[in-house]
Coordinates of C-alpha atoms in Angstrom, one line a residue:
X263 CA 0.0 0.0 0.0
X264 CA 1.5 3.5 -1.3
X265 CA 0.2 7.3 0.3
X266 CA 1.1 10.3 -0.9
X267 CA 0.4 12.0 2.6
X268 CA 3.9 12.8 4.1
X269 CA 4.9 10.9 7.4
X270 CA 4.2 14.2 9.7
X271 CA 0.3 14.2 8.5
X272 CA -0.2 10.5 8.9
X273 CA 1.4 11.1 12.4
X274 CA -1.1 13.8 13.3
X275 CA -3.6 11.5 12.5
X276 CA -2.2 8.7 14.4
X277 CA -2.7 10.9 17.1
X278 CA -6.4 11.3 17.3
X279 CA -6.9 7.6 17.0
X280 CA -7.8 5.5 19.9
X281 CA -5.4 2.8 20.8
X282 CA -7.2 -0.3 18.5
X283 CA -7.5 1.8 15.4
X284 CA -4.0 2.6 15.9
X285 CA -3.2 -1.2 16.5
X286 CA -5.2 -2.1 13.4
X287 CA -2.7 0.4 11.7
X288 CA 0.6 -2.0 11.8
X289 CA -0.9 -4.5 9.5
X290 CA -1.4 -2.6 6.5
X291 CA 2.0 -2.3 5.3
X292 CA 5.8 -2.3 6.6
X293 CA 5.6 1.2 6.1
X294 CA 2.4 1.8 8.7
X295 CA 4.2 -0.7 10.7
X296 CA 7.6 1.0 11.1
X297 CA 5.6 4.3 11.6
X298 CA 2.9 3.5 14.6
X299 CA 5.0 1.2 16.4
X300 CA 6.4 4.2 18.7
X301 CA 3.1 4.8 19.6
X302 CA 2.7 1.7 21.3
X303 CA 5.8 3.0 24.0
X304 CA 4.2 6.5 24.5
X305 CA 3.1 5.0 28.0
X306 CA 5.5 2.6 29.7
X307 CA 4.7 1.4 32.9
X308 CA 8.0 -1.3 34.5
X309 CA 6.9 -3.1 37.2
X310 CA 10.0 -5.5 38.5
X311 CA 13.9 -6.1 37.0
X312 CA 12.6 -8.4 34.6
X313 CA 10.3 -6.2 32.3
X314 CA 13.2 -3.2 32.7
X315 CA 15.1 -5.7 30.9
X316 CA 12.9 -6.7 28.1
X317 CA 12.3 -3.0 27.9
X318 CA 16.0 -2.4 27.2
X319 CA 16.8 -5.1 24.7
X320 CA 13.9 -3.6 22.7
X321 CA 14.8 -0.3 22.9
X322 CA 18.5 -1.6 22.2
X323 CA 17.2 -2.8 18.9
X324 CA 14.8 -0.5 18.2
X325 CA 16.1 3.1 19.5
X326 CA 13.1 4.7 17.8
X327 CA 11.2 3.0 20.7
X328 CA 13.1 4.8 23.4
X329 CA 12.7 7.7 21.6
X330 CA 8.9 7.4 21.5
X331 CA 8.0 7.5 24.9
X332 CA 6.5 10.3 26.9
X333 CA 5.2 8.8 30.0
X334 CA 7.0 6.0 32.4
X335 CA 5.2 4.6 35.1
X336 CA 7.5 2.6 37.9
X337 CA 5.1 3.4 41.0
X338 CA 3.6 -0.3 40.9
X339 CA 7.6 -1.6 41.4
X340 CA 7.5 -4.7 43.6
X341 CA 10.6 -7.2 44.2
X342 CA 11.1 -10.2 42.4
X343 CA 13.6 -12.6 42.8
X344 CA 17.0 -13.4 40.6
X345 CA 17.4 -17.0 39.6
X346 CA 20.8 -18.1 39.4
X347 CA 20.2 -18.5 35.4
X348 CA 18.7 -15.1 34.9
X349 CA 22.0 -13.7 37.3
X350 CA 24.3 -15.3 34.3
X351 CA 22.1 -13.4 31.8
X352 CA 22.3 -10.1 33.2
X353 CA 26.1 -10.5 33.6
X354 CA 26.0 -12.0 30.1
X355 CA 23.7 -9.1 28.5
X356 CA 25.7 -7.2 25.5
X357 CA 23.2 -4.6 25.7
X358 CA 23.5 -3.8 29.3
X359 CA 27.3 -4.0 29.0
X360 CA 27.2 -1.3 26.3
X361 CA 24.9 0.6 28.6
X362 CA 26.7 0.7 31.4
X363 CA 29.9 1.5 29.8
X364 CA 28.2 4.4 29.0
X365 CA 26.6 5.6 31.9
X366 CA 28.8 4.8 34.4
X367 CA 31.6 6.6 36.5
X368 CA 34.2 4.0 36.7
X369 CA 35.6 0.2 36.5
X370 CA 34.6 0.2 40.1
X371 CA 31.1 1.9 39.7
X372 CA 30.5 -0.2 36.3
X373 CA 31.2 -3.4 38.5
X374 CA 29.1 -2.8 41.9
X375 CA 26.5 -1.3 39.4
X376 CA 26.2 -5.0 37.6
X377 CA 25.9 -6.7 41.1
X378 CA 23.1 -4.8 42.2
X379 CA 21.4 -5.3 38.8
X380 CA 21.8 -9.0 39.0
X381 CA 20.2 -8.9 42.6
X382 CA 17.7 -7.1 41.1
X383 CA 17.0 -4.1 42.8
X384 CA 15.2 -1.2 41.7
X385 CA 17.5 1.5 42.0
X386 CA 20.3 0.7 39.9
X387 CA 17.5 -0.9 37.5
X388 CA 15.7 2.4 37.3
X389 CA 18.5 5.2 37.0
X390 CA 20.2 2.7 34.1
X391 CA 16.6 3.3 32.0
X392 CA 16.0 6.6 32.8
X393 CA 18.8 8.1 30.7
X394 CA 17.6 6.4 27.9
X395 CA 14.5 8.1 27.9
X396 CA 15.3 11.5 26.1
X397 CA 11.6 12.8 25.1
X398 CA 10.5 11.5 28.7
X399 CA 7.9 14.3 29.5
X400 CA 6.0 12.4 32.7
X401 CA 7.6 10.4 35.6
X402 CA 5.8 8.1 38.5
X403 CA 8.7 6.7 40.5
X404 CA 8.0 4.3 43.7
X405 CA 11.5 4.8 45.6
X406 CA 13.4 3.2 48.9
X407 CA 15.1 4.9 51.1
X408 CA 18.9 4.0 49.8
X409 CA 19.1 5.4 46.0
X410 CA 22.7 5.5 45.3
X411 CA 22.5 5.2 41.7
X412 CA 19.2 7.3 41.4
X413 CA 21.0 10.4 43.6
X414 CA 24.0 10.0 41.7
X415 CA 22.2 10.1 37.9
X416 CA 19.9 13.2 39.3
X417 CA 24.0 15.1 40.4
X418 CA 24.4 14.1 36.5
X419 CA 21.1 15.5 35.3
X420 CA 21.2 18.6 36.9
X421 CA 24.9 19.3 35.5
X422 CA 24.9 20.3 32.0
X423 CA 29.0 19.5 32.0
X424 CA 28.2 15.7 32.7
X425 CA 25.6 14.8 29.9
X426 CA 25.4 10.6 28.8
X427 CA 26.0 10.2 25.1
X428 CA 26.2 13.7 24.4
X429 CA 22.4 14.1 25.4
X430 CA 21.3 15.7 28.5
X431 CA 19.6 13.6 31.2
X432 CA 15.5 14.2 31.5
X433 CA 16.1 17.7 30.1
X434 CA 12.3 17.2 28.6
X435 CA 10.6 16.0 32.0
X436 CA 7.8 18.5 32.7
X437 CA 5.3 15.6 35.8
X438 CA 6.7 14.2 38.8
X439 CA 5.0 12.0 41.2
X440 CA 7.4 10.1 43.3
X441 CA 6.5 8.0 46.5
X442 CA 8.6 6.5 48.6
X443 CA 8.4 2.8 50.4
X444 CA 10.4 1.9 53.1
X445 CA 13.4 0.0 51.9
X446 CA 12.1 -1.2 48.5
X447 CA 12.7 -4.9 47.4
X448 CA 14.8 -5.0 50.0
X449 CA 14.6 -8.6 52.0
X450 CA 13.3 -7.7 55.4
X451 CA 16.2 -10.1 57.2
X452 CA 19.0 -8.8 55.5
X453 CA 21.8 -7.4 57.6
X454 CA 22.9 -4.6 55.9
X455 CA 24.5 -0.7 57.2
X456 CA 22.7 0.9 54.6
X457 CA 19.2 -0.2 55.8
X458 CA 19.9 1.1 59.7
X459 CA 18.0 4.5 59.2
X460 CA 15.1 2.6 58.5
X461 CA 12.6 4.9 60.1
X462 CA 13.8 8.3 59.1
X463 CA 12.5 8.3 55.4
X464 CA 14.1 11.7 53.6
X465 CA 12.7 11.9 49.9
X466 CA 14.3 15.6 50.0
X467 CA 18.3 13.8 48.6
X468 CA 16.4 12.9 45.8
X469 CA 13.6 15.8 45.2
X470 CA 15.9 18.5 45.1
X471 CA 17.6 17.7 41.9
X472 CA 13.9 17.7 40.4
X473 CA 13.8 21.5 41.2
X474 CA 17.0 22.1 39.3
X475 CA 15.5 20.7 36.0
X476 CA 14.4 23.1 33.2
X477 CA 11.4 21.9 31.8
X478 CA 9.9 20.1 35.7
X479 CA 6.4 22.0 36.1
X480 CA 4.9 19.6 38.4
X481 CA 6.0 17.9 41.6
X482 CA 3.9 15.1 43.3
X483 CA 5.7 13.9 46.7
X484 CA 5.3 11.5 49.7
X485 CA 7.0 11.9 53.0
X486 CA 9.1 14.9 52.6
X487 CA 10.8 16.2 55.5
X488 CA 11.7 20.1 55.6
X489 CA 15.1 20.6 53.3
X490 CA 15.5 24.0 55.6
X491 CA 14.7 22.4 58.8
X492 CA 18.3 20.2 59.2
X493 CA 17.2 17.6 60.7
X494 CA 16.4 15.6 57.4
X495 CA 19.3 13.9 57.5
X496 CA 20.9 15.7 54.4
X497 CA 24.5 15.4 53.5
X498 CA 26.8 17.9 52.9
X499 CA 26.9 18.4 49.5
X500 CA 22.9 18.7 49.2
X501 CA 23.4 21.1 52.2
X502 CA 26.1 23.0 50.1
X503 CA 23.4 22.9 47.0
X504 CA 21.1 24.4 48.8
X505 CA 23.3 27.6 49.7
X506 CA 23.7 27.9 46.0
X507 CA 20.2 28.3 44.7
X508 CA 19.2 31.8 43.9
X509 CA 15.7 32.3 44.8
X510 CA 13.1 31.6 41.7
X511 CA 15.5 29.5 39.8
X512 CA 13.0 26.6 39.4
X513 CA 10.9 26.6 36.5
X514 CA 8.3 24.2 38.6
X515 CA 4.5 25.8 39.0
X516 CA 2.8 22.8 41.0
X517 CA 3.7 21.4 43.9
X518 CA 2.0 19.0 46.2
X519 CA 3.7 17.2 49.2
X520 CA 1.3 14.2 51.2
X521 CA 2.5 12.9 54.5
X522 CA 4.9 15.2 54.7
X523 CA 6.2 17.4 57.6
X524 CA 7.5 21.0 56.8
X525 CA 8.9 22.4 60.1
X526 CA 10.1 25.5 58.0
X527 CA 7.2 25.4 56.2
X528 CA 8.7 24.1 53.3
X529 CA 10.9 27.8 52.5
X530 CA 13.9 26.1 50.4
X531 CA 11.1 24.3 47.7
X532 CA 9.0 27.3 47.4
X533 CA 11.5 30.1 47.5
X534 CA 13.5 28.5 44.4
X535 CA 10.0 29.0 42.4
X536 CA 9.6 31.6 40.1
X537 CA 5.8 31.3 39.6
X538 CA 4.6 28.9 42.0
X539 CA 0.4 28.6 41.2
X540 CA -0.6 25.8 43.3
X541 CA 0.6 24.5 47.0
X542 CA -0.8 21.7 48.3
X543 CA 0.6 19.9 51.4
X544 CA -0.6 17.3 53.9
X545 CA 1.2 17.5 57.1
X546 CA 1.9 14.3 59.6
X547 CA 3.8 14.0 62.3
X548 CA 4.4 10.3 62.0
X549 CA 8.3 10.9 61.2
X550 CA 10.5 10.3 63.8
X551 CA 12.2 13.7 63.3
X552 CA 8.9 15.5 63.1
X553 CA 8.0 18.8 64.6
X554 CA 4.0 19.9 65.1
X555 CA 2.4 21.3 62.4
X556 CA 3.7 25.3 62.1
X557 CA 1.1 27.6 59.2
X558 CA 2.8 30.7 60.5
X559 CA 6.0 29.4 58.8
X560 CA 3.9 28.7 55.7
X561 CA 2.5 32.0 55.4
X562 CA 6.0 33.2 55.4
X563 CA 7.5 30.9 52.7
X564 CA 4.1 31.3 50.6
X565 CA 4.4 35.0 51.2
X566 CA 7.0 34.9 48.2
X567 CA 4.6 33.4 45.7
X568 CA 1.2 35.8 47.0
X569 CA 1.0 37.6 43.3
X570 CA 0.8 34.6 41.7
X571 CA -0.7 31.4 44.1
X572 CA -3.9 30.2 42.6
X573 CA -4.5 27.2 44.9
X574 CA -3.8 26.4 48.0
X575 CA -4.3 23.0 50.5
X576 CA -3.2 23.6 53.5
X577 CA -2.8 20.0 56.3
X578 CA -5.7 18.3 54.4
X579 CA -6.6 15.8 56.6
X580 CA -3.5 16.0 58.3
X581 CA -2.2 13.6 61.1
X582 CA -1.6 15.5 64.3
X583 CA 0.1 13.9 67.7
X584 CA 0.0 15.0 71.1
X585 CA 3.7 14.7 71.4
X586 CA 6.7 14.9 68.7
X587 CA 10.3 15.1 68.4
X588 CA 10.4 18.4 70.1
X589 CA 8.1 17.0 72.9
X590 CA 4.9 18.6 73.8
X591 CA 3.3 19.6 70.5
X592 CA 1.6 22.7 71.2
X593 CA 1.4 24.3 68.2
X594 CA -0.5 22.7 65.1
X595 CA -3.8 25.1 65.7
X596 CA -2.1 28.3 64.9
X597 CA -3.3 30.7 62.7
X598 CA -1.9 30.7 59.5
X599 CA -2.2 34.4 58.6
X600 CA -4.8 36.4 57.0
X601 CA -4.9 35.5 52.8
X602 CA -6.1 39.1 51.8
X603 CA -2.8 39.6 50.3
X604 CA -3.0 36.9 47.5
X605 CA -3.8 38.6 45.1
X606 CA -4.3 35.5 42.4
X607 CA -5.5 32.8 45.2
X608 CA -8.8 30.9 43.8
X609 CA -9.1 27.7 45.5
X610 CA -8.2 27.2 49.3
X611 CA -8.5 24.1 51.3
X612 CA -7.7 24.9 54.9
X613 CA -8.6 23.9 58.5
X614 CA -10.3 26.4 60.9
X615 CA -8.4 26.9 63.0
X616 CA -6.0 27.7 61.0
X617 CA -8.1 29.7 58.7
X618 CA -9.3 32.3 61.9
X619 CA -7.1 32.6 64.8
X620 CA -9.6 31.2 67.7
X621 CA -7.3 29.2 69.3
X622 CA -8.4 30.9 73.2
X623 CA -11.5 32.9 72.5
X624 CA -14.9 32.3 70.7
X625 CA -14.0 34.7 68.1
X626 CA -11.5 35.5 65.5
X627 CA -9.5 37.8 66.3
X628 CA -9.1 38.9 62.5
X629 CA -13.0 38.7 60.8
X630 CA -13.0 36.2 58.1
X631 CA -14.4 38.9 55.7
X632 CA -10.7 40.2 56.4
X633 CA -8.8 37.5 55.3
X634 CA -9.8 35.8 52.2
X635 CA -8.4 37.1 49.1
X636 CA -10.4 39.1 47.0
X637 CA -10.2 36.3 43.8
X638 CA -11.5 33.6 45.6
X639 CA -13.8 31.4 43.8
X640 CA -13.7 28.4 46.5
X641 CA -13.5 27.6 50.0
X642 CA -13.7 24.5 51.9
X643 CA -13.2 24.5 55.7
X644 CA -11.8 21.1 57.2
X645 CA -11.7 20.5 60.7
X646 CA -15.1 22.7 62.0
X647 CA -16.1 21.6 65.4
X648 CA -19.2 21.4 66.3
X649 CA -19.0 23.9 68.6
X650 CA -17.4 26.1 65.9
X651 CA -20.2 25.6 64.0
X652 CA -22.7 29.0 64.3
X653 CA -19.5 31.0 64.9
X654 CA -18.2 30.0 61.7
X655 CA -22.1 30.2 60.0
X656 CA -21.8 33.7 61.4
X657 CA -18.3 35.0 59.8
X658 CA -19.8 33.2 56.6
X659 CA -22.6 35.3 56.5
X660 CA -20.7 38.5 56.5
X661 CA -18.5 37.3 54.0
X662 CA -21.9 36.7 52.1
X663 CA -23.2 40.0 52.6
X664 CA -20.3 42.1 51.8
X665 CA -19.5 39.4 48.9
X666 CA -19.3 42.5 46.3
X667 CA -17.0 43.9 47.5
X668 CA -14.3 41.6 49.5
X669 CA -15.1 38.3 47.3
X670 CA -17.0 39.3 44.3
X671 CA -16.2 36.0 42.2
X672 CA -17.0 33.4 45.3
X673 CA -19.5 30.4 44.1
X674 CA -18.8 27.8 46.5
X675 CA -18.5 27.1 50.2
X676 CA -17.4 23.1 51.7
X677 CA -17.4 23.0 55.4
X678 CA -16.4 19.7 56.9
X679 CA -16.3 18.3 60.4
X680 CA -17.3 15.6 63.1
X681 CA -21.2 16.3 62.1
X682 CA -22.4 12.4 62.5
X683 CA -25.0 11.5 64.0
X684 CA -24.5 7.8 65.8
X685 CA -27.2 5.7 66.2
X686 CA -27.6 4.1 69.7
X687 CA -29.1 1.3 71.3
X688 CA -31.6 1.5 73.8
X689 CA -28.8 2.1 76.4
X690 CA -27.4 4.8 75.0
X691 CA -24.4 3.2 73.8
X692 CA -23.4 3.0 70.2
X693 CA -24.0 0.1 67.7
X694 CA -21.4 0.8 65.0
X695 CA -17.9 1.7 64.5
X696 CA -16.8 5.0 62.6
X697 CA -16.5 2.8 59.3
X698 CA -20.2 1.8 59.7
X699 CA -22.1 4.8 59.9
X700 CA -26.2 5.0 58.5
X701 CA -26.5 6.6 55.4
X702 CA -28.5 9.5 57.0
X703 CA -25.4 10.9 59.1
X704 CA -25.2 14.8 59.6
X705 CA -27.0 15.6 63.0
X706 CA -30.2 17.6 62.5
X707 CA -29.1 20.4 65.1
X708 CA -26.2 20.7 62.6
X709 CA -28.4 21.5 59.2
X710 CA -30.5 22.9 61.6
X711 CA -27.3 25.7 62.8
X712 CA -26.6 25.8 59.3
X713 CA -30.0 26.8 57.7
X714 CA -29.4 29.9 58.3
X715 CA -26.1 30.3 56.2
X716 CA -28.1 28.1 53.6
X717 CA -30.8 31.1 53.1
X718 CA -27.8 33.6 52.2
X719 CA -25.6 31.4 50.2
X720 CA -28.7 30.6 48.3
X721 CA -30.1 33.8 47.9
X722 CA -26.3 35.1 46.9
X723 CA -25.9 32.0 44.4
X724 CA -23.4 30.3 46.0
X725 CA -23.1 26.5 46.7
X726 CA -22.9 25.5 50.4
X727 CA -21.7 21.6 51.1
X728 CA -21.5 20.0 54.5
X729 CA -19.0 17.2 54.9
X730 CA -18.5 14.5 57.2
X731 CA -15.2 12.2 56.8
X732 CA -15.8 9.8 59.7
X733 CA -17.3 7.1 57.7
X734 CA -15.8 5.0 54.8
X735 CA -18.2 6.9 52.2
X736 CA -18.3 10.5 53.6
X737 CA -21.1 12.1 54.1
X738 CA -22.4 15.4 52.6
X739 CA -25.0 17.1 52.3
X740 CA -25.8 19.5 49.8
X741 CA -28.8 22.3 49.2

């Protein structure tokens, strides 16, 4: 079969097809064939040693392949074991030979790098592919705590001078989402140095290089622990890179950090961005080097970014203990700051009391119509006590009547909390867990305190929502 449509069209076409019609494509000719294949390695997902490996003998034969993808997928990376046949054919394997004459330092580096492979751990698997990946535009990347070979290709990627093949490492990588696992497809018996730090987790070794990369936009994280707060655990020489970043050097716009603790509220990550839009973090104190949740330190670091924040999630659902690593923890329900001065903030996720400073009285001492932003669009409230509850109806209610002027463009209000109703047996006492609650949950005194609000937001055309997380499908309740 002969076309006179030039490759580039039929590629553009290729493009709008779905993934059978696409399929259907390599059987017409050699030609179609040769030309859709690639498509086919757009999305790569590498779940264990043994598919990295396919994966690189095809891309060995094919480079085209390599070249193709856009998207690799390694979050789903789980241990598998190394026969002593499949040990003599890594060690055999021209193509990773070649490879790692390429990519690594030294003899000595070449030679520990092939007896990690052939135990078949993920690190040394995962940094030996990455490189390979030149039009790599999206990243999902389950790590362990020990990344030798991962930290050591991120120092490479973030140097231009130290390129692999005369191409520069990830130089097109614009989505991040890495989560970390204690000590990945690691046996749990083995007696090893490098797995004695087993309960101080620090993805920050490895996430800083990500800021440091042109083309990195967005940055998905779990279990960060504060770069500026020195007591991560970082080494000198990330310590020294961090004294050499100018502030907005980072060309990253999204960043969102789960079960992570930012005792400095996170100042070295969001300092080094030039035009951070969107912040989202969920604090826990589960780390042993974890300090109580601090917004006031937050509002300073965000303070950089106020012209040109857009969203903000602040501790959702955050885990909070009674004591940390610097004892008592006294402060995870201070106020945050007032958000009049971001200027560009639309979304904000945030708990009360953070949100207004009521920590001792029954009041704010700032009105909420005095610290939202004037461009908000949406609010949800986490964390509303009960007893918070017609104090908070009130503040909305002024927001709602002087919505005009403070928060003209506002068209939705979430307000979440312990609202449940239990039901109870005869003697008072409860008949289900949290994880069994009726499907009728919100206490009527609650819609009852709320009705109020209701009439205004309804009457000023915004959507109120009333949300209760205490059951394994939350509840809400919406007018």
């Amino acid at each position: 079969m002969t076309t006179s449509l030039p490759n580039d069209v039929l590629l553009l076409i290729g493009e709008h097809l779905n993934q059978q019609d696409r399929w259907n494509l390599l059987f017409v000719s050699k030609h179609f064939h040769d030309l859709f294949l690639p498509f086919f390695s757009h999305s790569v997902a590498l779940h264990n040693w043994h598919g990295t490996l396919s994966f690189i003998r095809a891309i060995s034969k094919r480079p085209s392949l390599a070249r193709a993808v856009r998207q690799l997928d390694l979050d789903a990376w789980k241990s598998r074991s190394v026969s002593d046949d499949e040990r003599a054919q890594i060690r055999d394997s021209v193509q990773l030979r070649d490879w790692l004459t390429a990519v690594s330092d030294s003899e000595d580096d070449r030679l520990q790098w092939r007896k990690d492979l052939q135990n078949g751990f993920g690190d040394p698997w995962i940094a030996l592919v990455l490189p390979q990946l030149v039009q790599l535009k999206r990243l999902r990347l389950t790590y362990a705590s020990n990344t030798p070979f991962l930290d050591r290709l991120m120092q490479r990627a973030v140097n231009p001078k130290t390129p692999i093949d005369g191409r520069p490492i990830l130089g097109r990588l614009r989505e991040v989402s890495l989560r970390h696992q204690e000590d990945l497809d690691r046996p749990k018996n083995q007696d090893d140095a490098e797995l004695e730090d087993r309960s101080s987790p620090s993805s920050s070794s490895l996430i800083l290089p990500f800021f440091q990369l042109p083309s990195v936009q967005t940055l998905r994280a779990e279990s960060v622990i504060d770069p500026s707060s020195g007591t991560s655990g970082t080494s000198e020489d990330e310590e020294n890179t961090e004294e050499q970043w100018a502030p907005g050097f980072s060309s990253i716009k999204e960043i969102d950090l789960r079960s992570s603790n930012g005792n400095h509220g996170m100042e070295s990550l969001i300092a080094s961005c030039a035009d951070l839009r969107s912040f989202k973090y969920q604090h826990t104190d589960a780390h042993i080097v974890s300090h109580g949740y601090q917004p006031s330190a937050f509002y300073r670091s965000l303070t950089r970014s106020k012209n040109s924040l857009q969203t903000l999630w602040l501790d959702q659902h955050g885990d909070h203990y009674p004591f940390t690593a610097a004892g008592l923890n006294q402060t995870h329900d201070e106020w945050f700051g007032s958000l009049a001065g971001f200027v560009a903030l639309r979304q904000v996720r945030i708990r009360l009391p953070n949100l207004l400073d009521i920590r001792y009285q029954n009041q704010p001492s700032t009105p909420l119509v005095d610290c939202l932003p004037p461009t908000l669009e949406t609010l949800y409230i986490e964390g509303c006590e009960e007893r918070n509850l017609s104090m908070l109806a009130s503040q909305l209610q002024t927001v709602i009547k002087n919505r005009q002027a403070k928060v003209p463009q506002l068209h939705r209000v979430d307000i979440e909390g312990a609202f449940h109703d239990d039901p109870s047996d005869d003697s008072g006492h409860s008949e289900s867990s949290p994880n069994e609650c009726p499907e009728s949950m919100i206490k009527d005194k609650i819609l009852q305190a709320a009705e109020p609000l209701h009439v205004d937001c309804l009457n000023a055309g915004i959507e109120l929502h009333l949300h209760d997380r205490m059951c394994s499908a939350p509840t809400e309740v919406s007018w």
